[in-house]
mmCIF file of C-alpha atoms in Angstrom:
data_model
loop_
_atom_site.group_PDB
_atom_site.id
_atom_site.type_symbol
_atom_site.label_atom_id
_atom_site.label_comp_id
_atom_site.label_asym_id
_atom_site.label_seq_id
_atom_site.Cartn_x
_atom_site.Cartn_y
_atom_site.Cartn_z
ATOM 1 C CA MET A 1 -24.179 -15.537 25.515
ATOM 2 C CA CYS A 2 -21.629 -14.807 22.835
ATOM 3 C CA ARG A 3 -20.951 -15.362 19.149
ATOM 4 C CA ILE A 4 -17.896 -17.236 17.884
ATOM 5 C CA LEU A 5 -16.158 -17.935 14.582
ATOM 6 C CA GLY A 6 -13.263 -20.211 13.640
ATOM 7 C CA LEU A 7 -11.828 -20.037 10.112
ATOM 8 C CA VAL A 8 -8.980 -21.539 8.096
ATOM 9 C CA TYR A 9 -8.127 -20.145 4.679
ATOM 10 C CA THR A 10 -5.441 -21.175 2.191
ATOM 11 C CA GLN A 11 -4.503 -18.767 -0.586
ATOM 12 C CA HIS A 12 -2.401 -20.590 -3.159
ATOM 13 C CA SER A 13 -1.935 -17.688 -5.562
ATOM 14 C CA SER A 14 -3.503 -14.462 -6.728
ATOM 15 C CA GLY A 15 -6.186 -14.582 -9.415
ATOM 16 C CA SER A 16 -9.938 -14.765 -9.912
ATOM 17 C CA SER A 17 -10.458 -17.769 -7.605
ATOM 18 C CA SER A 18 -8.437 -16.064 -4.879
ATOM 19 C CA SER A 19 -10.504 -12.901 -5.331
ATOM 20 C CA GLU A 20 -13.729 -14.881 -4.960
ATOM 21 C CA LEU A 21 -12.483 -16.483 -1.744
ATOM 22 C CA ASN A 22 -11.441 -13.108 -0.356
ATOM 23 C CA THR A 23 -14.971 -11.904 -1.067
ATOM 24 C CA SER A 24 -16.385 -14.938 0.769
ATOM 25 C CA ILE A 25 -14.238 -14.198 3.830
ATOM 26 C CA SER A 26 -15.280 -10.540 3.789
ATOM 27 C CA GLU A 27 -18.914 -11.664 3.665
ATOM 28 C CA VAL A 28 -18.387 -13.928 6.682
ATOM 29 C CA ILE A 29 -16.746 -11.126 8.676
ATOM 30 C CA ASP A 30 -19.540 -8.713 7.724
ATOM 31 C CA ALA A 31 -22.183 -11.283 8.731
ATOM 32 C CA PHE A 32 -20.432 -11.806 12.071
ATOM 33 C CA ILE A 33 -20.463 -8.062 12.776
ATOM 34 C CA LYS A 34 -24.166 -7.777 11.890
ATOM 35 C CA ALA A 35 -25.048 -10.863 13.940
ATOM 36 C CA SER A 36 -23.306 -9.313 16.937
ATOM 37 C CA GLN A 37 -25.238 -6.082 16.498
ATOM 38 C CA CYS A 38 -28.630 -7.771 16.349
ATOM 39 C CA ASP A 39 -28.955 -11.473 17.162
ATOM 40 C CA PRO A 40 -32.369 -12.903 16.185
ATOM 41 C CA TYR A 41 -31.677 -16.082 18.183
ATOM 42 C CA LEU A 42 -31.626 -14.241 21.511
ATOM 43 C CA PRO A 43 -34.854 -14.007 23.543
ATOM 44 C CA TYR A 44 -36.541 -10.612 24.127
ATOM 45 C CA ASN A 45 -38.499 -11.032 20.842
ATOM 46 C CA CYS A 46 -35.237 -10.448 18.986
ATOM 47 C CA ARG A 47 -36.237 -12.089 15.708
ATOM 48 C CA ASP A 48 -38.953 -9.498 15.070
ATOM 49 C CA PHE A 49 -36.822 -6.720 16.507
ATOM 50 C CA CYS A 50 -33.808 -7.483 14.301
ATOM 51 C CA LYS A 51 -35.969 -7.771 11.209
ATOM 52 C CA ASN A 52 -37.194 -4.215 11.725
ATOM 53 C CA SER A 53 -34.333 -2.529 13.601
ATOM 54 C CA VAL A 54 -31.000 -3.999 12.474
ATOM 55 C CA SER A 55 -29.462 -0.536 12.345
ATOM 56 C CA SER A 56 -30.103 0.040 16.053
ATOM 57 C CA ILE A 57 -26.774 0.505 17.821
ATOM 58 C CA GLU A 58 -27.325 -1.224 21.169
ATOM 59 C CA ASN A 59 -30.227 -3.180 22.587
ATOM 60 C CA ASN A 60 -31.051 -6.418 24.389
ATOM 61 C CA CYS A 61 -30.371 -8.242 21.122
ATOM 62 C CA SER A 62 -26.743 -7.012 20.849
ATOM 63 C CA HIS A 63 -23.482 -8.658 21.899
ATOM 64 C CA SER A 64 -22.145 -5.376 23.209
ATOM 65 C CA ASP A 65 -19.562 -6.298 25.873
ATOM 66 C CA GLY A 66 -16.430 -6.365 23.736
ATOM 67 C CA TRP A 67 -14.760 -8.494 21.103
ATOM 68 C CA GLY A 68 -11.448 -10.054 20.214
ATOM 69 C CA LEU A 69 -9.559 -11.917 17.537
ATOM 70 C CA SER A 70 -6.563 -14.198 17.202
ATOM 71 C CA ILE A 71 -4.895 -14.764 13.840
ATOM 72 C CA ILE A 72 -1.913 -16.893 12.860
ATOM 73 C CA THR A 73 -0.606 -16.798 9.304
ATOM 74 C CA PHE A 74 2.297 -18.527 7.569
ATOM 75 C CA ASN A 75 3.516 -18.565 3.985
ATOM 76 C CA SER A 76 5.220 -21.141 1.775
ATOM 77 C CA ASN A 77 8.548 -20.365 3.435
ATOM 78 C CA THR A 78 6.969 -21.154 6.833
ATOM 79 C CA GLN A 79 7.410 -17.521 7.880
ATOM 80 C CA GLY A 80 4.568 -16.638 10.191
ATOM 81 C CA SER A 81 2.827 -13.792 11.970
ATOM 82 C CA VAL A 82 0.543 -13.618 14.992
ATOM 83 C CA TYR A 83 -2.189 -11.021 15.507
ATOM 84 C CA TYR A 84 -3.985 -10.777 18.841
ATOM 85 C CA TYR A 85 -6.392 -7.988 19.709
ATOM 86 C CA ARG A 86 -9.181 -7.389 22.225
ATOM 87 C CA SER A 87 -11.453 -4.422 22.836
ATOM 88 C CA THR A 88 -14.327 -3.514 25.151
ATOM 89 C CA THR A 89 -15.891 -1.470 22.345
ATOM 90 C CA PRO A 90 -18.667 -3.428 20.569
ATOM 91 C CA ILE A 91 -17.522 -5.049 17.345
ATOM 92 C CA TYR A 92 -20.238 -3.290 15.352
ATOM 93 C CA ARG A 93 -19.056 0.188 16.321
ATOM 94 C CA LYS A 94 -17.236 1.818 13.417
ATOM 95 C CA THR A 95 -13.868 2.014 15.174
ATOM 96 C CA SER A 96 -13.949 -1.758 15.785
ATOM 97 C CA SER A 97 -15.400 -2.949 12.489
ATOM 98 C CA VAL A 98 -13.012 -0.806 10.417
ATOM 99 C CA LEU A 99 -10.009 -2.116 12.351
ATOM 100 C CA LEU A 100 -11.111 -5.739 11.989
ATOM 101 C CA ILE A 101 -11.819 -5.490 8.268
ATOM 102 C CA ASP A 102 -8.566 -3.603 7.675
ATOM 103 C CA VAL A 103 -6.444 -6.275 9.413
ATOM 104 C CA VAL A 104 -8.060 -9.119 7.462
ATOM 105 C CA ASN A 105 -7.875 -7.258 4.139
ATOM 106 C CA LYS A 106 -4.186 -6.484 4.618
ATOM 107 C CA ILE A 107 -3.440 -10.177 5.091
ATOM 108 C CA LEU A 108 -5.567 -11.218 2.129
ATOM 109 C CA SER A 109 -4.031 -8.606 -0.172
ATOM 110 C CA LEU A 110 -0.446 -9.815 0.260
ATOM 111 C CA GLY A 111 -0.754 -11.621 -3.065
ATOM 112 C CA GLU A 112 1.405 -14.565 -2.002
ATOM 113 C CA PRO A 113 0.566 -18.120 -0.941
ATOM 114 C CA VAL A 114 -0.566 -17.911 2.672
ATOM 115 C CA THR A 115 -2.500 -19.982 5.195
ATOM 116 C CA LEU A 116 -4.577 -18.088 7.723
ATOM 117 C CA TYR A 117 -6.092 -19.337 10.990
ATOM 118 C CA LEU A 118 -8.597 -16.925 12.520
ATOM 119 C CA VAL A 119 -10.713 -16.914 15.677
ATOM 120 C CA LEU A 120 -13.273 -14.186 16.333
ATOM 121 C CA HIS A 121 -15.487 -13.652 19.390
ATOM 122 C CA SER A 122 -18.066 -11.068 20.426
ATOM 123 C CA ARG A 123 -19.221 -11.015 24.026
ATOM 124 C CA LYS A 124 -22.564 -10.645 25.752
ATOM 125 C CA LYS A 125 -21.569 -11.172 29.359
ATOM 126 C CA SER A 126 -23.580 -13.283 31.756
ATOM 127 C CA PRO A 127 -25.347 -11.452 34.610
ATOM 128 C CA GLY A 128 -22.985 -10.932 37.539
ATOM 129 C CA GLU A 129 -19.823 -11.508 35.502
ATOM 130 C CA PRO A 130 -17.235 -8.695 35.435
ATOM 131 C CA PHE A 131 -16.681 -6.393 32.474
ATOM 132 C CA GLY A 132 -13.291 -5.243 31.205
ATOM 133 C CA LEU A 133 -10.516 -5.914 28.724
ATOM 134 C CA GLU A 134 -9.017 -8.718 30.824
ATOM 135 C CA TYR A 135 -12.379 -10.522 30.721
ATOM 136 C CA THR A 136 -12.723 -10.312 26.937
ATOM 137 C CA HIS A 137 -12.213 -13.386 24.743
ATOM 138 C CA PRO A 138 -10.077 -14.913 23.326
ATOM 139 C CA PHE A 139 -8.015 -15.598 26.444
ATOM 140 C CA MET A 140 -4.314 -16.232 25.859
ATOM 141 C CA TYR A 141 -2.300 -18.849 27.759
ATOM 142 C CA ASN A 142 1.477 -19.196 27.449
ATOM 143 C CA PHE A 143 3.188 -22.483 28.247
ATOM 144 C CA GLU A 144 6.495 -24.218 27.557
ATOM 145 C CA HIS A 145 5.507 -25.636 24.167
ATOM 146 C CA GLY A 146 3.648 -22.667 22.733
ATOM 147 C CA VAL A 147 0.603 -20.449 23.069
ATOM 148 C CA ALA A 148 -3.162 -21.053 23.150
ATOM 149 C CA TRP A 149 -6.117 -18.742 22.571
ATOM 150 C CA PHE A 150 -9.501 -19.867 23.914
ATOM 151 C CA SER A 151 -13.031 -18.540 23.353
ATOM 152 C CA HIS A 152 -16.315 -19.822 24.757
ATOM 153 C CA ASN A 153 -20.037 -19.347 24.259
ATOM 154 C CA GLY A 154 -21.952 -20.585 27.290
ATOM 155 C CA SER A 155 -21.409 -20.751 31.030
ATOM 156 C CA ALA A 156 -19.180 -22.804 33.321
ATOM 157 C CA SER A 157 -19.133 -23.617 37.034
ATOM 158 C CA LYS A 158 -16.612 -21.045 38.156
ATOM 159 C CA ARG A 159 -16.268 -22.068 41.788
ATOM 160 C CA GLU A 160 -15.757 -25.744 40.939
ATOM 161 C CA LEU A 161 -13.205 -24.895 38.231
ATOM 162 C CA ALA A 162 -11.297 -22.592 40.570
ATOM 163 C CA GLY A 163 -11.224 -25.328 43.209
ATOM 164 C CA SER A 164 -9.981 -27.923 40.726
ATOM 165 C CA LEU A 165 -7.274 -25.547 39.505
ATOM 166 C CA GLY A 166 -6.259 -24.473 43.017
ATOM 167 C CA ILE A 167 -7.073 -20.841 42.265
ATOM 168 C CA GLY A 168 -8.407 -18.549 44.968
ATOM 169 C CA GLY A 169 -10.492 -15.433 44.449
ATOM 170 C CA GLU A 170 -12.619 -16.808 41.638
ATOM 171 C CA GLU A 171 -14.564 -13.540 41.637
ATOM 172 C CA ASN A 172 -11.540 -12.002 39.889
ATOM 173 C CA TYR A 173 -12.038 -14.260 36.870
ATOM 174 C CA VAL A 174 -14.801 -15.001 34.415
ATOM 175 C CA ASP A 175 -16.006 -18.560 34.051
ATOM 176 C CA SER A 176 -14.768 -18.995 30.466
ATOM 177 C CA GLN A 177 -11.294 -17.818 31.463
ATOM 178 C CA LEU A 178 -11.015 -20.618 34.027
ATOM 179 C CA LEU A 179 -12.543 -23.139 31.632
ATOM 180 C CA GLY A 180 -9.877 -22.353 29.047
ATOM 181 C CA PHE A 181 -7.160 -22.573 31.676
ATOM 182 C CA TYR A 182 -8.462 -25.999 32.715
ATOM 183 C CA ILE A 183 -8.470 -27.324 29.133
ATOM 184 C CA VAL A 184 -5.013 -25.983 28.259
ATOM 185 C CA LYS A 185 -3.557 -27.226 31.565
ATOM 186 C CA TYR A 186 -4.977 -30.698 30.975
ATOM 187 C CA ILE A 187 -3.585 -30.839 27.420
ATOM 188 C CA ARG A 188 -0.170 -29.654 28.570
ATOM 189 C CA GLU A 189 0.061 -32.227 31.378
ATOM 190 C CA CYS A 190 -1.322 -35.035 29.205
ATOM 191 C CA VAL A 191 1.238 -34.431 26.455
ATOM 192 C CA LYS A 192 4.001 -34.213 29.063
ATOM 193 C CA GLY A 193 3.004 -37.731 30.018
ATOM 194 C CA GLU A 194 3.758 -38.847 26.443
ATOM 195 C CA GLY A 195 0.133 -38.574 25.344
ATOM 196 C CA ASP A 196 -0.784 -37.957 21.719
ATOM 197 C CA LEU A 197 -1.909 -34.345 21.172
ATOM 198 C CA GLU A 198 -5.195 -35.279 19.498
ATOM 199 C CA HIS A 199 -6.037 -37.778 22.250
ATOM 200 C CA CYS A 200 -5.146 -35.215 24.920
ATOM 201 C CA VAL A 201 -7.386 -32.569 23.336
ATOM 202 C CA ILE A 202 -10.375 -34.931 23.229
ATOM 203 C CA GLU A 203 -9.848 -36.022 26.816
ATOM 204 C CA ALA A 204 -9.419 -32.411 27.992
ATOM 205 C CA TYR A 205 -12.768 -31.491 26.480
ATOM 206 C CA ARG A 206 -14.513 -34.548 27.894
ATOM 207 C CA LYS A 207 -13.221 -33.717 31.383
ATOM 208 C CA ALA A 208 -14.118 -30.015 31.022
ATOM 209 C CA LYS A 209 -17.649 -30.938 29.931
ATOM 210 C CA ASN A 210 -18.360 -31.843 33.580
ATOM 211 C CA TYR A 211 -18.098 -28.147 34.499
ATOM 212 C CA ILE A 212 -20.860 -27.008 32.115
ATOM 213 C CA PRO A 213 -24.122 -26.367 34.012
ATOM 214 C CA SER A 214 -27.512 -27.475 32.795
ATOM 215 C CA ASN A 215 -29.198 -25.447 30.036
ATOM 216 C CA THR A 216 -26.020 -23.838 28.722
ATOM 217 C CA GLY A 217 -23.469 -24.433 26.007
ATOM 218 C CA PHE A 218 -19.951 -25.749 25.574
ATOM 219 C CA ASN A 219 -19.247 -24.039 22.256
ATOM 220 C CA THR A 220 -15.577 -23.134 22.038
ATOM 221 C CA THR A 221 -12.644 -22.348 19.802
ATOM 222 C CA LEU A 222 -9.082 -23.262 20.750
ATOM 223 C CA LEU A 223 -6.298 -21.912 18.545
ATOM 224 C CA LEU A 224 -3.093 -23.687 19.463
ATOM 225 C CA LEU A 225 0.448 -22.827 18.394
ATOM 226 C CA TRP A 226 2.144 -26.041 19.462
ATOM 227 C CA LYS A 227 5.819 -26.801 18.798
ATOM 228 C CA ASN A 228 5.746 -24.689 15.632
ATOM 229 C CA THR A 229 2.555 -26.344 14.361
ATOM 230 C CA ILE A 230 -0.884 -24.720 14.259
ATOM 231 C CA HIS A 231 -4.126 -26.363 15.310
ATOM 232 C CA LEU A 232 -7.640 -24.936 15.475
ATOM 233 C CA TYR A 233 -10.131 -26.952 17.523
ATOM 234 C CA ILE A 234 -13.802 -26.236 18.099
ATOM 235 C CA SER A 235 -16.455 -27.858 20.277
ATOM 236 C CA GLN A 236 -20.242 -27.920 20.218
ATOM 237 C CA TRP A 237 -22.455 -29.307 22.975
ATOM 238 C CA VAL A 238 -25.415 -28.183 25.104
ATOM 239 C CA ASN A 239 -26.105 -29.618 28.541
ATOM 240 C CA ASN A 240 -29.773 -30.536 28.892
ATOM 241 C CA PRO A 241 -31.350 -27.572 27.030
ATOM 242 C CA SER A 242 -34.703 -26.469 28.436
ATOM 243 C CA SER A 243 -36.307 -25.981 25.013
ATOM 244 C CA GLU A 244 -35.747 -26.476 21.310
ATOM 245 C CA ASP A 245 -35.091 -22.729 20.942
ATOM 246 C CA ARG A 246 -32.430 -22.902 23.647
ATOM 247 C CA LYS A 247 -30.782 -25.854 21.912
ATOM 248 C CA LYS A 248 -30.889 -24.091 18.541
ATOM 249 C CA TYR A 249 -29.254 -20.967 19.980
ATOM 250 C CA TYR A 250 -26.097 -23.037 20.515
ATOM 251 C CA ASP A 251 -26.093 -24.641 17.059
ATOM 252 C CA ILE A 252 -22.836 -24.327 15.121
ATOM 253 C CA ILE A 253 -22.834 -24.059 11.333
ATOM 254 C CA ALA A 254 -19.972 -25.125 9.072
ATOM 255 C CA ARG A 255 -18.853 -24.548 5.513
ATOM 256 C CA VAL A 256 -16.111 -26.641 3.922
ATOM 257 C CA SER A 257 -14.557 -25.917 0.530
ATOM 258 C CA ASN A 258 -11.176 -26.535 -1.097
ATOM 259 C CA ASN A 259 -9.568 -23.402 0.301
ATOM 260 C CA LEU A 260 -11.949 -22.104 2.962
ATOM 261 C CA VAL A 261 -13.276 -23.848 6.078
ATOM 262 C CA TYR A 262 -15.192 -22.129 8.848
ATOM 263 C CA THR A 263 -17.500 -22.847 11.760
ATOM 264 C CA ALA A 264 -19.632 -20.201 13.441
ATOM 265 C CA SER A 265 -22.570 -19.525 15.730
ATOM 266 C CA ILE A 266 -25.781 -20.129 13.810
ATOM 267 C CA THR A 267 -26.752 -16.436 13.913
ATOM 268 C CA ILE A 268 -24.170 -15.648 11.228
ATOM 269 C CA ARG A 269 -26.253 -17.625 8.726
ATOM 270 C CA GLU A 270 -29.006 -14.993 8.913
ATOM 271 C CA TYR A 271 -26.698 -12.345 7.428
ATOM 272 C CA LEU A 272 -24.796 -14.359 4.812
ATOM 273 C CA PRO A 273 -25.652 -14.140 1.107
ATOM 274 C CA LEU A 274 -27.743 -17.004 -0.268
ATOM 275 C CA ASN A 275 -24.870 -18.616 -2.182
ATOM 276 C CA GLN A 276 -23.024 -19.190 1.117
ATOM 277 C CA GLN A 277 -26.155 -20.176 3.055
ATOM 278 C CA ARG A 278 -26.747 -23.037 0.632
ATOM 279 C CA GLU A 279 -23.341 -24.556 1.462
ATOM 280 C CA LEU A 280 -23.791 -24.511 5.245
ATOM 281 C CA ARG A 281 -24.626 -27.408 7.522
ATOM 282 C CA VAL A 282 -25.300 -27.675 11.247
ATOM 283 C CA ILE A 283 -22.678 -29.875 12.887
ATOM 284 C CA GLU A 284 -23.318 -32.619 15.416
ATOM 285 C CA PRO A 285 -22.096 -32.249 19.026
ATOM 286 C CA GLY A 286 -18.435 -33.098 19.436
ATOM 287 C CA VAL A 287 -14.844 -31.907 19.209
ATOM 288 C CA TYR A 288 -13.515 -30.993 15.760
ATOM 289 C CA GLU A 289 -10.320 -29.762 14.155
ATOM 290 C CA LEU A 290 -10.428 -27.218 11.339
ATOM 291 C CA LYS A 291 -7.755 -27.922 8.756
ATOM 292 C CA PRO A 292 -7.064 -26.447 5.330
ATOM 293 C CA SER A 293 -9.847 -27.880 3.131
ATOM 294 C CA SER A 294 -11.407 -30.125 5.813
ATOM 295 C CA LEU A 295 -13.324 -30.276 9.078
ATOM 296 C CA VAL A 296 -12.421 -33.405 11.028
ATOM 297 C CA LYS A 297 -14.477 -34.732 13.917
ATOM 298 C CA LEU A 298 -12.112 -35.984 16.594
ATOM 299 C CA GLY A 299 -14.662 -37.365 19.046
ATOM 300 C CA ASP A 300 -18.089 -37.141 20.645
ATOM 301 C CA LEU A 301 -19.068 -35.162 23.700
#
């Protein structure tokens, strides 16, 4: 049970419109932090609890098992930067939230045309799964054509994935880590076989879907630096949810505007200002690509 965010932002120039967009991004980051601190969509009577106790530091309604982010930026001269950070400290602790906000603000305050791809994840680990920095999302995978960062909200069949990948000692991994490895490995091998990248991504997700147990989600972000091009994919799907509340917990919301596109776990909506809430929609299950100014559905799941 985790919370995820994928965001693409294009800053064409400084000015009032740029300032308004920077404010919107700051509001999204702030909402993500608050949603991680107290998630009304979790069980344990969390909706009532969060309404009355949002300032509580840690509780059953918190995603308290670490957080991480991946950011890729490039400017009009195609000069780029990569930021990758993970921590076992909860994202809503001051040391974490200040660092996160400071990194984003520094990028946004450059005052030059820039495109930013951002992935953010806060973790609430499944019972029995290990805790530690190496088990914190996003997971990074290096390969011959680039780098991938993968985050997941839900569960996966760890033993079956380890067997398919030929990996022993599955107890040394978390399920999402192996799921990401499976998807990236499939994409890499598919493209090697002269497959189109978009086709390979869709097929990778459709194959990986078979490793998602009943009553859990296949909500992911995949930030891909591929042959000097950047792609941000997301997925949304729930396997046979046991109730409407369970299904709703895995809903993904989206906002699309001329310069700002993001998708996020539905909890974030609870903490956004009304002007942003009005522009949100819940997306249908499937695989999508976030691009500057658009959200493109690549295929069904």
